[in-house]
Amino acid sequence: MIKKVRNTICRSEEMIMSTEQQARALMMRHHHAVKNRQQSMLGRSASEIGIDNDNGYGETVQRRFSSDFSSQTYDRSGATLS
């Protein structure tokens, strides 16, 4: 039985993805995680200085940052909270 699920082909519970597809999926997940972190940080900063963030204005981060800036600023850090 072959069925298509989210642009990948599943054969009897087995996901078959090419190396390029796996790399792209990993990159997209990482990009979305960084974008979500940016949104959270912007929302927290806005609430700290008293800006109403409920109106939906500026809801998405549209500016593209250089890869160095993004990875150094908003990427995962080695520190964890326990």
mmCIF file of C-alpha atoms in Angstrom:
data_model
loop_
_atom_site.group_PDB
_atom_site.id
_atom_site.type_symbol
_atom_site.label_atom_id
_atom_site.label_comp_id
_atom_site.label_asym_id
_atom_site.label_seq_id
_atom_site.Cartn_x
_atom_site.Cartn_y
_atom_site.Cartn_z
ATOM 1 C CA MET A 1 0.000 0.000 0.000
ATOM 2 C CA ILE A 2 1.457 3.346 -1.069
ATOM 3 C CA LYS A 3 0.002 6.668 0.060
ATOM 4 C CA LYS A 4 1.268 10.237 -0.027
ATOM 5 C CA VAL A 5 1.645 12.017 3.312
ATOM 6 C CA ARG A 6 3.009 15.584 3.497
ATOM 7 C CA ASN A 7 5.083 15.341 0.314
ATOM 8 C CA THR A 8 6.714 12.076 1.368
ATOM 9 C CA ILE A 9 5.864 8.574 0.235
ATOM 10 C CA CYS A 10 4.871 6.039 2.892
ATOM 11 C CA ARG A 11 5.147 2.353 2.153
ATOM 12 C CA SER A 12 3.607 0.134 4.813
ATOM 13 C CA GLU A 13 4.433 2.409 7.768
ATOM 14 C CA GLU A 14 7.938 3.104 6.417
ATOM 15 C CA MET A 15 8.892 6.684 5.563
ATOM 16 C CA ILE A 16 11.216 6.941 2.600
ATOM 17 C CA MET A 17 12.856 10.336 2.199
ATOM 18 C CA SER A 18 15.860 11.269 0.153
ATOM 19 C CA THR A 19 18.831 12.907 1.833
ATOM 20 C CA GLU A 20 17.876 16.230 0.248
ATOM 21 C CA GLN A 21 14.320 15.947 1.582
ATOM 22 C CA GLN A 22 15.581 15.116 5.063
ATOM 23 C CA ALA A 23 17.998 18.060 4.999
ATOM 24 C CA ARG A 24 15.262 20.398 3.796
ATOM 25 C CA ALA A 25 12.831 19.191 6.469
ATOM 26 C CA LEU A 26 15.475 19.659 9.163
ATOM 27 C CA MET A 27 16.305 23.143 7.887
ATOM 28 C CA MET A 28 12.625 24.123 7.764
ATOM 29 C CA ARG A 29 12.004 22.899 11.328
ATOM 30 C CA HIS A 30 15.054 24.844 12.504
ATOM 31 C CA HIS A 31 13.910 27.967 10.647
ATOM 32 C CA HIS A 32 10.447 27.772 12.211
ATOM 33 C CA ALA A 33 11.911 27.234 15.680
ATOM 34 C CA VAL A 34 14.130 30.314 15.290
ATOM 35 C CA LYS A 35 11.192 32.325 13.952
ATOM 36 C CA ASN A 36 9.025 31.281 16.901
ATOM 37 C CA ARG A 37 11.799 32.295 19.309
ATOM 38 C CA GLN A 38 12.035 35.685 17.602
ATOM 39 C CA GLN A 39 8.282 36.190 17.924
ATOM 40 C CA SER A 40 8.325 35.209 21.597
ATOM 41 C CA MET A 41 11.203 37.552 22.370
ATOM 42 C CA LEU A 42 9.556 40.424 20.501
ATOM 43 C CA GLY A 43 6.253 39.820 22.286
ATOM 44 C CA ARG A 44 7.904 39.728 25.690
ATOM 45 C CA SER A 45 9.889 42.876 24.957
ATOM 46 C CA ALA A 46 6.754 44.657 23.781
ATOM 47 C CA SER A 47 4.848 43.713 26.919
ATOM 48 C CA GLU A 48 7.758 44.791 29.141
ATOM 49 C CA ILE A 49 7.713 48.305 27.711
ATOM 50 C CA GLY A 50 3.920 48.490 27.709
ATOM 51 C CA ILE A 51 3.066 48.063 24.041
ATOM 52 C CA ASP A 52 -0.294 46.398 23.426
ATOM 53 C CA ASN A 53 0.452 43.328 21.336
ATOM 54 C CA ASP A 54 -3.171 42.123 21.083
ATOM 55 C CA ASN A 55 -4.049 44.063 17.941
ATOM 56 C CA GLY A 56 -2.175 41.633 15.675
ATOM 57 C CA TYR A 57 -0.018 44.369 14.179
ATOM 58 C CA GLY A 58 3.448 43.121 13.401
ATOM 59 C CA GLU A 59 2.301 39.575 13.968
ATOM 60 C CA THR A 60 4.904 38.088 11.671
ATOM 61 C CA VAL A 61 8.619 38.657 11.445
ATOM 62 C CA GLN A 62 9.133 39.771 7.861
ATOM 63 C CA ARG A 63 12.662 41.074 7.934
ATOM 64 C CA ARG A 64 15.312 38.627 6.835
ATOM 65 C CA PHE A 65 18.364 38.549 9.050
ATOM 66 C CA SER A 66 21.754 37.344 7.966
ATOM 67 C CA SER A 67 22.426 33.751 8.937
ATOM 68 C CA ASP A 68 25.150 34.843 11.386
ATOM 69 C CA PHE A 69 22.841 37.265 13.168
ATOM 70 C CA SER A 70 20.010 34.770 13.420
ATOM 71 C CA SER A 71 22.113 31.894 14.677
ATOM 72 C CA GLN A 72 24.029 33.993 17.196
ATOM 73 C CA THR A 73 21.041 35.845 18.591
ATOM 74 C CA TYR A 74 17.953 33.661 18.428
ATOM 75 C CA ASP A 75 19.352 30.156 18.075
ATOM 76 C CA ARG A 76 19.336 27.551 20.822
ATOM 77 C CA SER A 77 21.879 28.124 23.534
ATOM 78 C CA GLY A 78 23.815 25.628 25.605
ATOM 79 C CA ALA A 79 22.138 26.896 28.777
ATOM 80 C CA THR A 80 19.044 25.116 30.012
ATOM 81 C CA LEU A 81 16.553 25.742 32.760
ATOM 82 C CA SER A 82 15.835 22.999 35.226
#
